[in-house]
Amino acid sequence: MTTTDFSSAGANAPTNVVLAVENLHVEFAMPDGTNVRAVNGVSYQLNSGETLAIVGESGSGKSVTALSVLGLLRGGTIKRGKIIINGNDVLEMDPVERRKLLGSEIASIFQNPTSALNPLMKVGDQIVETLLVKNRDLTKREARKRVFSLLSAVGVPEPEVRANSFPHQFSGGMCQRVVIAIAIANEPRILIADEPTTAVDVTIQAQLLDLIEMAKLETGASTVLITHDLGVVAQAADRVAVMYGGRIVEYGDVFDIFERPSHPYTGALLGSMPRIDEDVENLEVIPGQPPDMTDLPVGCAFQPRCAVGKGRVLCGTTIPDYSNLPSGQGVACHYPLGEGIPPSLGDNQNA
Amino acid sequence: MLESSISVERDGGEVALDSLLSLENIKVAFPLKGKFPWSRESVRAVDGVSLRCEKGDVLGIVGESGCGKTTLANVIMRVLKPTEGRVLFEGEDHAKRTGTRTKELYRSLQMVFQDPFTSLNPVLSAGGNVMEPLRIQRVGNAQERRDRALKMMAEVGLRADQFNRKIAEFSGGQLQRIAIARALVLQPKLVVLDEPVSSLDVSIQAQVVNLLLRLQREFDLTYIFVSHDLAVVRYICNRVAVMYLGKIVEVGPANKILSQPSHPYTRALLDAIPIPDPHKRRPTGEAVLKGEVPSPLNPPNGCRFHPRCPWAQSVCATKSPEIRGLPGGNDHSFACHFPLGETDAIPDLENSKQRNKQ
C-alpha cells in the first residue's frame, strides 16, 4: 500500500504534472498523548491546466493535505511522503528556497474571505503587497494600474474607489473576489481553493465558480478544489479524488465518478444527496458516523458503515490497496461496485 | 375540486380560522444607531409578509442570507415582536396572549436551530436537555419526565445509555438529534426548523432529513422549514415561500415552484444551484444572476429584484408588484409584473375554468 501509481488514471503524460503528492502521512499529537492520523498515505497528481477536486466530509483529511502542500501546516507533522513541485521535493528543500517557490508558484483561496484579508489594510494595498513578492522593483504607478485591472478582472465595481476600501466595507462575496484577485496577482501555476464558496449564497457561489474558472483559463493555473459539495465538483472539476478517513478511496475522471462510482462510499454519497433537478422518493442513508480519527476502525475505515463490506472478514482486517480499474478509475476497495461480485458471495461474512 | 373551491374561499376570507398559523402583513424594522433620534434609520428586515400554514404542512421558507427568513422564524416563535402586523396561531393573536396563554403557546410551538453546539445547554446531560421543556412546563413528576424524555430519545435514534452523557461527547449529527428530541418532547403542534441540517456533513444530512420526515408523519406535525438549500427543501416540503429582501416573491406548492417557478428570482436561484451531474453543467459565465443582494437599508424602488432581473421593464423600477395568484388559484401566488410562462399558463387555466362551469 506504500506505492501508488495514479499516472494511468489521467489522460495526460507525466511530464505535464505540476504537483505530485506521494504517500503523504500527517499526524497531530494531542495533549493527552494520543496521535491523530489525519492523513494516511495520500497520493495524487495535478496535471497542467486541470481542476482536481478533492471531496470528503469534515475530518477526512482534505484540508490537511492542502495545508501540507502550502507549507501552512500548524500543529501537525508530516511523517512521511513527498510533495513534488517543479521536480523538487519541497519537504527536502531549504526553508528560504521553499518559501520563494511556494510564494510564487502556489496561491490559495480559503473558505472564510473576511479572515483571509487583513482588516487593518486597504484591499488595494493588500494586492500590492502580493505583487511585490514577485517583483520588488514595481513602481507605484505600475502597481496601481495592476491593482485596478485585477480588481476589475474579478468583478469588483469601481476599482479605483474600492481599492481604497477596507475589507469590512465589502460583503462576503466581494471579499472573496478580492482574495481571488490576490491569488491570481502573481499568475501562479497552482491554485489551491479550500471550500472557496462554502460561506457564500448560492447565486454568489455560481459567480465565484465562474470567476475561478476564468482566472484559471487566463493564468493557465492548475487548480486543486477542495469541497464537500458534490454539486460544485460536478460543475467545476476535471478529475476527482474522494477522501475518507485520511485516505483517497476513489480517484478518476469526473464523468466516470458520477456515472459509475466504484467505491461504495462514493456511491452512497451520491445516493444520499437530495436533488433540485429531479424528484427523489427516498434518500439513501449512510448509517453511522464518520470515523473517529484518533481511533480508526481496523481494516477499511468505511467498513462499519458500508453496505457491501460490513461484516466481511477481509474488509474488517485489511486496508484495501489502491488498484486501477479497467475504466481508469483508481479505487481502494476489496469489493468495488460494478465489478460483478454479488454482495452475498466473495468471502465468508457475518463476523 | 370541492377541496380546492373551499381553499379559494378561504384565501379570499379575512381571517382563516382553520389555519394553524397565519401571518398578516408582518413588518419588522430594526432601528440603527444614529447621531440624533430623528435621523435614525432602520433596516426593514421583513417588510409586509403574509403567509399561511395549515396543519400537516411542511412549509419551506427559502432565500439568500439577509432576506429575512430567520427574522420571520423568530416572529413566528414570538421571540421577536413584529413592528406591524399580526401573527395568529390557532386563530389567536400572538400579541394578545398573556400569562398562561403564552405558556400554552410555547408548549405547542417549538424550534430547532442551525447549530446544535450552541443551541443545547452544555451544562446539562443529553437527557437533561430533553427533559428541560417538560420541567419548565411542569409536566408530570421527575420519573414521568424521565420516561418521556427517554422515549423521545429512542424515537430520534439515541440509545438509553446516552441519556446521562455530556453534550460535549456527541457529534454534530447526534446533537441535532438531541435538539430535535427536545423540540418534540412536549408534543408541539408546530415546529420551526431554522437550517436544521446546514451545519451537518452530507452523509449525516440525509439521516437527519429522513428522521424529520418520519417524525412529521408519525406525530402528525406541522413544520416550518427555513433553509437556503433548495434541494433539501424540494425533498422535504410540500409548500414553499421564496423571500427576497424582506418580501415574499413567490409562494405555493413545492413541486410547482421548484420546477416551474413564476418569479424570475426563483428561476435564478434554481439555476445557480450546481447539480451533482457533470452532464448538467452550467456553461461558464452564462445565465448567472449578476450583482449582489442590495442593502436592506436602502432597498430599490418598485420591485426589489428589478436591478438584477434579466426580464425587468420600466414599470418594474417604479411600481412594486402586488402578490397575486393566477385565476383558478391552485394556491400559487407570486409578486411579479411579468411572471415567467404566464402567457402559456393563463389561457390554459381560463380553459379549465370554462370547462368547470360547463
XYZ file of C-alpha atoms in Angstrom:
709
model
C 0.000 0.000 0.000
C 3.033 2.223 0.013
C 3.442 2.899 -3.670
C 0.500 4.188 -5.527
C 0.623 4.908 -9.184
C -2.176 7.039 -10.448
C -0.438 8.154 -13.610
C -2.658 5.949 -15.724
C -5.765 7.479 -14.162
C -5.253 10.716 -16.025
C -5.038 11.179 -19.740
C -2.032 13.462 -19.615
C 1.547 12.302 -19.783
C 3.572 12.529 -16.553
C 5.621 15.398 -17.965
C 2.603 17.654 -17.509
C 2.401 17.038 -13.805
C 2.693 20.344 -11.951
C 2.143 18.992 -8.468
C 2.561 15.495 -7.157
C 1.782 14.386 -3.644
C 3.241 10.989 -2.882
C 2.254 8.792 0.021
C 1.715 11.675 2.413
C 1.251 10.883 6.104
C 0.356 13.645 8.555
C -0.119 13.240 12.287
C -1.292 15.574 15.004
C -0.144 14.997 18.555
C -2.975 15.531 21.015
C -2.407 16.946 24.510
C -3.348 13.593 26.052
C -0.511 11.853 24.222
C -2.558 10.200 21.515
C -1.894 10.777 17.851
C -4.493 11.737 15.321
C -3.504 10.308 12.000
C -5.251 12.849 9.825
C -3.726 11.828 6.511
C -2.686 8.233 5.883
C -0.868 7.794 2.611
C -2.446 10.255 0.228
C -1.105 10.420 -3.318
C -2.329 12.480 -6.183
C -1.097 14.277 -9.239
C -2.258 17.568 -10.557
C -1.841 17.813 -14.304
C -1.236 21.031 -16.120
C -4.382 23.046 -16.747
C -6.776 20.727 -14.978
C -9.034 21.140 -11.982
C -8.713 18.356 -9.467
C -11.486 18.252 -6.900
C -10.833 16.704 -3.526
C -14.128 15.749 -1.904
C -14.777 14.489 1.553
C -16.620 15.110 4.767
C -15.184 17.043 7.666
C -12.232 15.243 9.198
C -11.455 13.265 6.062
C -8.082 14.979 5.751
C -8.743 17.033 2.639
C -7.749 20.379 4.133
C -4.739 18.974 5.989
C -3.408 17.633 2.700
C -3.804 21.065 1.128
C -2.186 22.856 4.062
C 0.773 20.469 3.843
C 1.232 21.363 0.192
C 1.020 25.061 1.007
C 3.535 24.695 3.819
C 0.954 26.151 6.208
C 0.503 23.123 8.414
C 0.375 24.139 12.065
C 0.494 21.692 14.943
C 0.838 18.653 12.725
C 3.883 16.791 11.479
C 4.456 15.312 8.067
C 5.624 11.818 8.982
C 6.310 10.521 5.518
C 5.795 11.378 1.898
C 6.854 13.720 -0.841
C 5.367 16.893 -2.257
C 6.880 17.486 -5.661
C 6.629 20.829 -7.407
C 8.729 21.545 -10.491
C 10.520 18.259 -9.981
C 11.724 19.201 -6.495
C 10.510 17.697 -3.270
C 9.526 20.771 -1.279
C 9.793 18.881 2.003
C 13.517 18.392 1.359
C 14.144 21.967 0.319
C 15.919 24.695 2.200
C 13.206 26.742 4.042
C 14.151 30.009 2.310
C 14.096 28.409 -1.134
C 10.854 26.701 -0.275
C 9.170 29.932 0.735
C 10.229 31.545 -2.507
C 8.908 28.668 -4.551
C 5.614 28.393 -2.683
C 5.128 32.152 -2.720
C 5.488 32.475 -6.446
C 4.120 29.183 -7.744
C 1.192 28.439 -5.460
C -1.694 30.638 -4.427
C -4.584 29.819 -2.172
C -8.206 30.771 -1.655
C -9.743 29.857 1.671
C -13.269 29.393 2.916
C -13.631 32.500 5.000
C -12.653 35.553 2.974
C -13.121 38.030 5.802
C -10.477 36.302 7.893
C -8.161 35.758 4.916
C -7.809 39.522 4.461
C -6.020 41.890 6.783
C -8.740 44.008 8.425
C -6.389 46.950 9.012
C -5.179 47.309 5.458
C -6.881 48.727 2.396
C -7.627 45.971 -0.078
C -5.604 47.698 -2.790
C -2.526 47.714 -0.564
C -3.006 44.043 0.187
C -2.880 43.279 -3.517
C 0.239 45.440 -3.911
C 1.868 43.527 -1.066
C 1.401 40.326 -3.019
C 2.648 41.879 -6.253
C 5.854 42.964 -4.501
C 6.641 39.350 -3.604
C 7.374 38.613 -7.232
C 8.527 41.998 -8.435
C 10.456 44.073 -5.901
C 11.043 46.927 -8.369
C 7.398 47.644 -9.050
C 6.740 51.381 -9.299
C 3.810 52.952 -7.537
C 2.145 53.846 -10.795
C 2.544 50.334 -12.209
C 1.278 48.794 -9.003
C -1.839 50.986 -9.006
C -2.556 50.116 -12.610
C -2.164 46.428 -11.923
C -4.429 46.610 -8.833
C -7.202 48.299 -10.793
C -7.005 45.787 -13.612
C -7.019 42.870 -11.171
C -9.987 44.237 -9.252
C -11.962 44.812 -12.397
C -10.985 41.358 -13.656
C -12.572 39.778 -10.599
C -15.699 41.899 -10.965
C -15.282 44.472 -8.222
C -17.229 47.528 -9.428
C -15.461 50.930 -9.448
C -11.980 49.505 -8.739
C -10.418 52.967 -8.381
C -12.713 53.706 -5.448
C -12.915 50.234 -3.964
C -9.146 49.757 -3.857
C -9.148 52.287 -1.035
C -11.785 50.438 0.972
C -11.184 48.206 3.939
C -12.364 44.577 3.991
C -15.192 45.336 6.424
C -16.725 47.626 3.824
C -17.118 44.656 1.481
C -19.705 41.887 1.508
C -18.542 38.283 1.897
C -18.796 37.666 -1.828
C -16.848 40.845 -2.636
C -14.139 39.921 -0.112
C -13.795 36.547 -1.788
C -13.349 38.365 -5.113
C -10.510 40.366 -3.585
C -8.979 37.139 -2.254
C -9.160 35.696 -5.763
C -7.525 38.860 -7.144
C -4.681 38.397 -4.658
C -4.437 34.726 -5.565
C -4.068 35.351 -9.288
C -1.958 38.512 -8.922
C 1.323 36.698 -9.493
C -0.059 34.301 -12.080
C 0.622 31.168 -10.048
C 0.956 27.763 -11.646
C -1.094 26.117 -8.932
C -4.223 27.473 -7.309
C -5.473 25.746 -4.178
C -9.055 26.630 -3.346
C -10.207 25.230 0.003
C -14.012 25.392 0.200
C -13.965 28.722 -1.655
C -17.740 29.049 -1.911
C -18.979 27.406 1.270
C -19.517 30.675 3.132
C -21.499 32.451 0.393
C -25.004 32.234 -1.036
C -25.775 30.071 -3.994
C -26.059 32.896 -6.544
C -22.719 34.297 -5.391
C -21.290 30.787 -5.436
C -22.165 30.478 -9.112
C -20.457 33.818 -9.824
C -17.328 32.849 -7.877
C -17.035 29.430 -9.525
C -17.202 31.143 -12.905
C -14.603 33.612 -11.755
C -12.197 30.908 -10.561
C -12.679 29.057 -13.843
C -11.977 32.203 -15.859
C -8.980 33.106 -13.697
C -7.692 29.596 -14.249
C -8.085 29.876 -18.011
C -6.452 33.281 -18.078
C -3.400 32.458 -15.975
C -3.128 28.844 -17.084
C -3.029 27.730 -13.477
C -3.954 24.230 -12.446
C -6.461 24.103 -9.630
C -6.970 21.914 -6.601
C -10.557 22.460 -5.498
C -11.366 21.188 -2.031
C -15.040 20.893 -1.259
C -17.704 18.786 0.400
C -20.317 19.755 -2.197
C -20.732 17.199 -4.964
C -22.676 19.769 -6.973
C -19.658 22.056 -7.028
C -17.465 19.106 -8.018
C -19.703 18.201 -10.943
C -19.765 21.829 -12.016
C -16.068 22.634 -11.844
C -13.805 19.574 -11.758
C -11.985 17.611 -14.436
C -10.871 14.887 -12.097
C -11.996 13.906 -8.621
C -10.368 12.381 -5.572
C -12.783 11.175 -2.899
C -11.322 11.094 0.596
C -12.485 9.129 3.613
C -10.702 8.549 6.902
C -7.499 10.253 5.775
C -7.153 8.280 2.552
C -8.154 8.696 -1.043
C -10.715 5.974 -1.622
C -11.541 6.770 -5.219
C -9.863 8.740 -7.947
C -10.806 9.344 -11.530
C -12.399 11.389 -14.269
C -15.388 13.450 -13.103
C -17.766 11.828 -15.584
C -16.674 8.319 -14.579
C -17.005 9.028 -10.887
C -20.521 10.409 -11.202
C -21.701 7.822 -13.731
C -20.025 4.730 -12.349
C -18.845 5.255 -8.793
C -16.644 2.307 -7.844
C -16.236 2.823 -4.132
C -19.331 2.065 -2.054
C -18.756 5.338 -0.181
C -18.874 7.407 -3.363
C -21.975 5.552 -4.479
C -23.712 6.017 -1.150
C -22.747 9.693 -1.010
C -24.303 10.323 -4.415
C -27.443 8.488 -3.316
C -27.760 10.472 -0.111
C -27.982 13.859 -1.821
C -31.357 15.470 -2.334
C -31.618 16.750 -5.895
C -33.040 20.004 -7.171
C -33.361 18.698 -10.735
C -35.327 15.542 -10.039
C -37.763 14.072 -7.552
C -36.150 11.764 -5.058
C -38.565 9.346 -3.408
C -36.315 8.127 -0.654
C -32.898 9.395 0.246
C -30.410 6.620 0.788
C -28.848 6.942 4.169
C -25.279 6.104 5.094
C -25.666 4.718 8.600
C -23.415 5.645 11.491
C -20.927 8.442 11.924
C -17.740 9.463 10.136
C -14.773 7.673 11.729
C -13.061 8.968 14.827
C -9.589 9.844 13.590
C -7.985 9.016 16.941
C -9.438 5.546 16.733
C -9.800 4.437 13.108
C -11.504 1.095 12.539
C -9.236 -1.845 11.743
C -9.202 -2.606 8.054
C -11.152 -0.355 5.713
C -12.203 2.845 7.510
C -15.597 2.812 5.786
C -16.319 -0.835 6.581
C -18.599 -0.222 9.641
C -20.902 1.964 7.505
C -20.542 0.087 4.230
C -23.477 -1.701 2.629
C -21.112 -4.002 0.741
C -18.309 -4.625 3.180
C -19.965 -4.566 6.588
C -19.262 -7.772 8.432
C -16.863 -9.124 5.849
C -13.680 -10.560 7.249
C -11.419 -9.131 4.576
C -12.827 -5.582 4.947
C -12.616 -5.759 8.719
C -8.981 -6.827 8.788
C -7.091 -5.495 5.790
C -6.795 -1.971 4.489
C -7.630 -2.232 0.804
C -4.891 -1.351 -1.682
C -5.480 1.075 -4.461
C -5.971 -0.527 -7.798
C -6.718 0.885 -11.171
C -9.884 -0.461 -12.704
C -10.114 -1.087 -16.452
C -12.153 2.123 -16.686
C -9.141 4.095 -15.488
C -10.601 4.870 -12.099
C -8.439 4.214 -9.079
C -10.243 2.705 -6.146
C -9.266 1.455 -2.719
C -11.854 -1.209 -2.068
C -11.909 -5.002 -1.785
C -15.297 -5.186 -3.449
C -15.675 -2.224 -5.799
C -19.143 -1.550 -7.154
C -19.926 -2.800 -10.620
C -17.262 -5.497 -10.505
C -19.826 -8.230 -10.687
C -19.254 -9.663 -7.243
C -22.659 -10.185 -5.667
C -22.611 -8.889 -2.086
C -23.554 -12.328 -0.794
C -20.509 -14.017 -2.273
C -16.879 -13.035 -2.173
C -15.739 -14.347 1.159
C -17.268 -15.590 4.339
C -19.209 -12.854 6.015
C -21.022 -12.150 9.257
C -18.372 -11.511 11.810
C -62.457 20.006 -6.913
C -64.551 20.548 -3.819
C -61.450 20.873 -1.731
C -59.862 23.460 -3.964
C -63.008 25.591 -4.039
C -63.015 25.648 -0.258
C -59.424 26.763 -0.233
C -60.174 29.558 -2.718
C -62.897 30.874 -0.444
C -60.602 30.605 2.483
C -57.884 32.511 0.700
C -60.314 35.311 -0.017
C -61.565 35.459 3.571
C -60.355 37.959 6.144
C -59.251 35.535 8.817
C -58.623 31.913 8.168
C -59.967 30.334 11.307
C -58.814 26.879 10.474
C -55.252 27.819 9.583
C -52.795 26.639 12.165
C -50.677 29.711 11.649
C -51.398 32.835 9.750
C -49.158 35.846 9.321
C -50.826 39.090 8.339
C -48.730 41.809 6.800
C -45.791 41.286 9.135
C -43.198 44.062 9.211
C -40.067 44.021 11.327
C -37.759 47.013 11.439
C -34.515 47.089 13.380
C -33.513 50.665 14.275
C -29.879 51.571 13.695
C -27.777 53.846 15.813
C -27.777 57.416 14.597
C -26.472 60.714 15.844
C -29.922 62.103 16.513
C -33.183 60.320 17.239
C -34.820 61.906 14.194
C -32.032 60.889 11.864
C -32.117 57.240 12.840
C -32.686 54.848 10.039
C -33.964 51.355 10.341
C -33.434 48.137 8.479
C -36.686 46.673 7.322
C -35.716 43.028 7.655
C -39.233 41.809 6.985
C -41.452 44.129 5.018
C -45.064 43.089 4.674
C -45.210 39.316 4.741
C -48.498 37.478 4.746
C -48.318 33.739 4.921
C -50.467 30.854 5.998
C -49.550 27.452 7.264
C -52.108 24.656 7.522
C -51.986 21.680 9.825
C -49.796 18.950 8.372
C -47.908 21.303 6.064
C -44.178 21.212 5.675
C -43.698 24.794 4.626
C -40.284 25.838 3.365
C -39.097 29.419 3.706
C -36.160 29.913 1.369
C -33.942 32.768 0.305
C -30.400 34.063 0.438
C -28.788 35.380 3.589
C -30.289 38.666 4.681
C -33.660 38.043 3.058
C -35.398 37.996 6.446
C -36.200 34.314 6.726
C -34.741 33.856 10.201
C -36.327 37.117 11.401
C -39.645 35.746 10.209
C -38.995 32.486 12.072
C -38.343 34.472 15.237
C -41.596 36.374 14.787
C -43.469 33.092 14.400
C -41.797 31.825 17.578
C -42.904 35.009 19.383
C -39.272 35.672 20.230
C -39.465 38.882 18.265
C -42.384 41.289 18.261
C -43.284 42.475 14.783
C -43.269 46.242 14.239
C -46.531 45.872 12.364
C -48.912 43.078 11.574
C -50.408 40.129 13.382
C -49.421 36.536 13.956
C -52.370 34.253 14.508
C -51.678 30.829 15.928
C -54.816 28.702 16.021
C -56.729 31.922 15.465
C -55.261 33.668 18.487
C -53.060 36.752 18.169
C -49.509 36.303 19.500
C -49.520 39.854 20.879
C -52.712 39.340 22.873
C -51.525 36.233 24.657
C -50.545 36.741 28.276
C -49.741 34.568 31.269
C -50.935 31.001 30.958
C -51.997 31.521 27.342
C -48.382 32.350 26.486
C -47.143 29.308 28.305
C -49.621 27.191 26.406
C -48.413 28.741 23.172
C -44.830 27.778 23.905
C -45.989 24.255 24.538
C -47.367 23.978 21.020
C -44.604 25.927 19.332
C -41.031 24.636 19.291
C -37.871 25.364 17.393
C -34.729 23.589 16.197
C -31.736 25.777 15.423
C -28.916 25.523 12.917
C -26.010 24.982 15.270
C -26.674 22.315 17.901
C -23.337 23.046 19.586
C -24.619 26.420 20.754
C -28.353 25.770 20.997
C -28.087 22.979 23.567
C -27.248 23.599 27.202
C -23.679 22.330 27.716
C -24.079 22.045 31.478
C -26.918 19.564 31.239
C -26.642 15.989 30.018
C -28.309 14.881 26.803
C -31.308 13.676 28.764
C -31.311 16.824 30.889
C -31.638 18.904 27.757
C -34.558 16.833 26.537
C -36.273 16.976 29.958
C -35.834 20.747 30.290
C -39.011 21.757 28.382
C -41.032 19.275 30.467
C -39.646 20.774 33.650
C -40.391 24.321 32.547
C -43.924 23.362 31.561
C -44.334 21.369 34.825
C -45.342 18.191 33.076
C -45.634 15.178 35.370
C -43.216 14.249 38.111
C -39.488 13.617 37.763
C -39.928 9.937 36.897
C -42.574 10.634 34.249
C -40.429 13.347 32.706
C -37.506 10.984 32.555
C -39.600 8.287 30.923
C -40.952 10.675 28.343
C -37.509 12.030 27.533
C -36.119 8.503 27.187
C -38.951 7.555 24.870
C -38.381 10.640 22.739
C -34.649 10.000 22.575
C -35.324 6.478 21.353
C -37.589 7.966 18.673
C -34.765 10.108 17.310
C -32.319 7.208 17.317
C -30.375 7.715 20.535
C -29.646 4.929 22.973
C -30.759 4.887 26.613
C -27.146 4.696 27.788
C -26.514 8.065 26.130
C -29.066 9.728 28.419
C -26.541 10.830 31.024
C -23.739 11.729 28.627
C -22.450 15.286 28.442
C -23.253 17.367 25.395
C -19.550 17.632 24.552
C -19.357 13.876 23.977
C -21.657 13.912 20.973
C -21.023 14.601 17.304
C -22.918 17.280 15.393
C -25.434 14.869 13.907
C -26.189 13.308 17.276
C -26.528 16.739 18.878
C -29.057 17.722 16.266
C -30.998 14.567 17.169
C -30.971 15.694 20.805
C -32.194 19.146 19.743
C -34.995 17.532 17.753
C -35.941 15.348 20.727
C -36.022 18.442 22.937
C -38.298 20.226 20.466
C -40.695 17.299 20.135
C -40.887 16.112 23.718
C -43.768 18.490 24.515
C -45.708 17.177 21.515
C -45.892 20.579 19.854
C -48.270 21.410 17.027
C -45.826 23.485 15.029
C -42.062 23.088 14.830
C -39.926 25.821 13.300
C -36.705 24.352 11.906
C -34.111 27.011 11.151
C -31.497 25.483 8.817
C -31.531 22.247 10.836
C -29.178 20.308 8.551
C -26.949 23.056 7.144
C -24.106 22.501 9.578
C -24.035 18.726 9.111
C -21.940 16.565 6.816
C -23.592 15.274 3.660
C -23.954 11.686 4.889
C -25.407 12.868 8.213
C -27.720 15.375 6.499
C -29.649 12.566 4.834
C -30.049 10.779 8.170
C -31.478 13.859 9.884
C -33.709 14.838 6.955
C -35.208 11.359 6.843
C -35.649 11.400 10.620
C -37.507 14.719 10.447
C -39.814 13.382 7.751
C -40.550 10.177 9.670
C -41.335 12.110 12.873
C -43.560 14.515 10.952
C -45.679 11.622 9.662
C -45.594 9.694 12.914
C -46.659 12.565 15.168
C -48.742 14.401 12.577
C -46.591 17.503 12.929
C -46.509 20.767 11.054
C -43.086 22.082 10.101
C -41.823 25.451 9.018
C -38.506 24.649 7.410
C -36.240 27.666 6.988
C -33.377 26.918 4.631
C -31.179 28.157 1.852
C -30.735 24.648 0.465
C -33.413 24.267 -2.182
C -32.584 20.633 -2.885
C -33.377 19.676 0.719
C -36.496 21.862 0.576
C -37.670 20.084 -2.562
C -37.251 16.748 -0.820
C -38.949 17.635 2.460
C -41.520 20.413 1.841
C -44.961 20.404 0.284
C -45.208 24.206 0.188
C -42.529 26.829 -0.337
C -42.294 30.578 0.191
C -39.389 32.313 -1.548
C -38.176 35.510 0.110
C -36.102 38.326 -1.307
C -35.135 41.425 0.669
C -37.836 41.059 3.293
C -40.685 40.233 0.964
C -42.219 37.016 -0.247
C -41.798 36.918 -4.009
C -43.416 33.573 -4.622
C -45.365 31.065 -2.574
C -47.085 27.823 -3.478
C -46.736 24.064 -3.909
C -43.104 22.981 -3.649
C -43.047 20.755 -6.717
C -44.513 23.540 -8.877
C -42.321 26.355 -7.594
C -39.103 24.391 -7.633
C -39.617 23.072 -11.148
C -41.613 25.772 -12.965
C -41.298 28.967 -10.974
C -43.190 32.090 -11.997
C -40.875 34.614 -10.396
C -37.577 35.386 -12.148
C -35.774 35.395 -8.807
C -36.859 31.838 -8.029
C -35.727 30.851 -11.516
C -32.313 32.477 -10.974
C -31.945 30.833 -7.578
C -32.703 27.418 -9.063
C -30.334 27.953 -11.983
C -27.483 28.859 -9.655
C -27.568 25.537 -7.799
C -24.828 23.259 -9.062
C -26.306 19.882 -9.945
C -24.312 16.793 -8.937
C -24.124 15.563 -12.504
C -21.283 16.729 -14.765
C -23.558 16.327 -17.803
C -25.776 19.096 -16.442
C -23.001 21.618 -16.043
C -23.938 25.253 -16.344
C -21.743 26.766 -19.067
C -19.170 29.063 -17.513
C -20.250 32.675 -17.388
C -23.779 32.024 -18.539
C -27.140 32.995 -17.092
C -25.945 33.676 -13.595
C -27.653 36.330 -11.585
C -25.403 39.373 -11.750
C -24.529 41.552 -8.800
C -25.399 41.089 -5.160
C -28.434 41.476 -2.962
C -28.861 45.240 -2.358
C -28.674 46.552 1.185
C -31.976 46.196 3.049
C -31.214 49.648 4.493
C -31.968 51.194 1.173
C -33.944 48.719 -0.920
C -34.588 49.539 -4.581
C -37.823 51.258 -5.541
C -40.515 49.348 -7.328
C -39.847 45.655 -7.492
C -36.910 44.976 -5.204
C -35.477 42.480 -7.613
C -35.573 44.728 -10.692
C -31.895 45.866 -10.682
C -30.798 42.224 -11.025
C -33.718 40.922 -13.036
C -32.959 39.957 -16.638
C -36.610 40.481 -17.610
C -37.146 43.843 -15.899
C -39.149 46.520 -17.745
C -39.521 50.193 -16.934
C -42.636 49.638 -14.822
C -40.645 47.321 -12.538
C -38.487 50.228 -11.387
C -41.433 52.334 -10.307
C -44.283 50.094 -9.238
C -43.964 47.432 -6.602
C -45.812 44.304 -7.773
C -48.603 43.032 -5.554
C -48.572 39.392 -4.627
C -51.218 37.696 -6.727
C -52.296 34.288 -7.880
C -53.296 33.026 -11.246
C -57.031 32.844 -11.877
C -58.103 29.479 -10.583
C -55.775 29.712 -7.654
C -54.029 26.421 -7.167
C -52.583 28.121 -4.134
C -49.677 29.500 -6.151
C -49.013 33.222 -5.962
C -46.146 35.498 -6.896
C -45.197 39.158 -6.833
C -44.111 39.968 -10.365
C -45.379 42.187 -13.178
C -44.117 39.821 -15.832
C -44.176 36.310 -14.404
C -42.431 33.588 -16.342
C -44.653 31.453 -18.502
C -47.781 33.441 -17.689
C -48.712 33.750 -21.337
C -48.872 29.986 -21.560
C -50.429 29.466 -18.195
C -53.353 31.866 -18.326
C -55.175 30.575 -21.386
C -54.814 27.090 -20.026
C -56.376 27.997 -16.729
C -59.097 30.020 -18.451
C -59.986 26.943 -20.442
C -60.153 24.727 -17.413
C -62.374 27.275 -15.682
C -64.682 27.264 -18.675
C -64.764 23.514 -18.585
C -65.613 23.532 -14.916
C -68.541 25.879 -15.471
C -69.955 23.592 -18.116
